[in-house]
mmCIF file of C-alpha atoms in Angstrom:
data_model
loop_
_atom_site.group_PDB
_atom_site.id
_atom_site.type_symbol
_atom_site.label_atom_id
_atom_site.label_comp_id
_atom_site.label_asym_id
_atom_site.label_seq_id
_atom_site.Cartn_x
_atom_site.Cartn_y
_atom_site.Cartn_z
ATOM 1 C CA MET K 805 43.471 -36.726 54.686
ATOM 2 C CA PRO K 806 44.468 -33.065 55.103
ATOM 3 C CA ALA K 807 44.033 -30.675 52.224
ATOM 4 C CA SER K 808 47.163 -30.022 50.230
ATOM 5 C CA PRO K 809 48.040 -26.297 50.306
ATOM 6 C CA THR K 810 49.618 -26.394 46.836
ATOM 7 C CA PRO K 811 48.268 -28.933 44.383
ATOM 8 C CA ARG K 812 50.568 -30.403 41.790
ATOM 9 C CA PRO K 813 50.388 -28.734 38.382
ATOM 10 C CA GLY K 814 47.366 -29.986 36.485
ATOM 11 C CA GLN K 815 45.693 -31.305 39.642
ATOM 12 C CA PRO K 816 42.425 -29.659 40.742
ATOM 13 C CA THR K 817 42.342 -28.021 44.158
ATOM 14 C CA ASP K 818 40.102 -29.413 46.907
ATOM 15 C CA ARG K 819 37.729 -26.494 46.354
ATOM 16 C CA GLU K 820 37.540 -27.165 42.592
ATOM 17 C CA THR K 821 36.876 -30.849 43.218
ATOM 18 C CA ALA K 822 34.117 -30.058 45.727
ATOM 19 C CA LYS K 823 32.518 -27.528 43.348
ATOM 20 C CA ALA K 824 32.554 -30.075 40.527
ATOM 21 C CA VAL K 825 30.910 -32.767 42.675
ATOM 22 C CA VAL K 826 28.230 -30.400 44.002
ATOM 23 C CA SER K 827 27.511 -29.125 40.485
ATOM 24 C CA LYS K 828 27.235 -32.694 39.196
ATOM 25 C CA TRP K 829 24.871 -33.610 42.055
ATOM 26 C CA MET K 830 22.733 -30.500 41.524
ATOM 27 C CA ALA K 831 22.469 -31.320 37.809
ATOM 28 C CA GLY K 832 21.043 -34.724 38.718
ATOM 29 C CA GLN K 833 23.972 -36.654 37.294
ATOM 30 C CA GLU K 834 24.998 -39.986 38.744
ATOM 31 C CA LEU K 835 27.843 -39.806 41.272
ATOM 32 C CA THR K 836 30.602 -42.333 41.766
ATOM 33 C CA PRO K 837 30.952 -43.881 45.227
ATOM 34 C CA ALA K 838 33.951 -41.598 45.899
ATOM 35 C CA GLU K 839 31.924 -38.535 44.893
ATOM 36 C CA GLU K 840 29.042 -39.633 47.118
ATOM 37 C CA GLY K 841 31.479 -39.971 50.018
ATOM 38 C CA LEU K 842 32.835 -36.488 49.392
ATOM 39 C CA LEU K 843 29.312 -35.059 49.255
ATOM 40 C CA LEU K 844 28.460 -36.706 52.586
ATOM 41 C CA ARG K 845 31.609 -35.233 54.173
ATOM 42 C CA LEU K 846 30.761 -31.790 52.796
ATOM 43 C CA ARG K 847 27.264 -32.040 54.284
ATOM 44 C CA ALA K 848 28.667 -33.105 57.655
ATOM 45 C CA VAL K 849 31.084 -30.179 57.720
ATOM 46 C CA ASN K 850 28.283 -27.783 56.787
ATOM 47 C CA MET K 851 26.057 -29.102 59.585
ATOM 48 C CA ALA K 852 28.919 -28.850 62.096
ATOM 49 C CA GLN K 853 29.550 -25.247 61.074
ATOM 50 C CA GLN K 854 25.855 -24.394 61.458
ATOM 51 C CA LEU K 855 25.732 -26.020 64.873
ATOM 52 C CA ALA K 856 28.859 -24.166 66.004
ATOM 53 C CA SER K 857 27.333 -20.876 64.835
ATOM 54 C CA ALA K 858 24.115 -21.593 66.703
ATOM 55 C CA VAL K 859 26.010 -22.414 69.903
ATOM 56 C CA ARG K 860 28.046 -19.187 69.686
ATOM 57 C CA ALA K 861 24.934 -17.059 69.030
#
């Protein structure tokens, strides 16, 4: 699902949601299945970005 450029009033942005999930994970709190899925996607994106940087270097 593509990121929404303008969230509805009162809705957190994608960045705010990601920060909240990462903070919760780093604090050792239990994640919901949806939060775990988001964390896995964030990790995959991070690894893809690192690989792309290594290939360009």
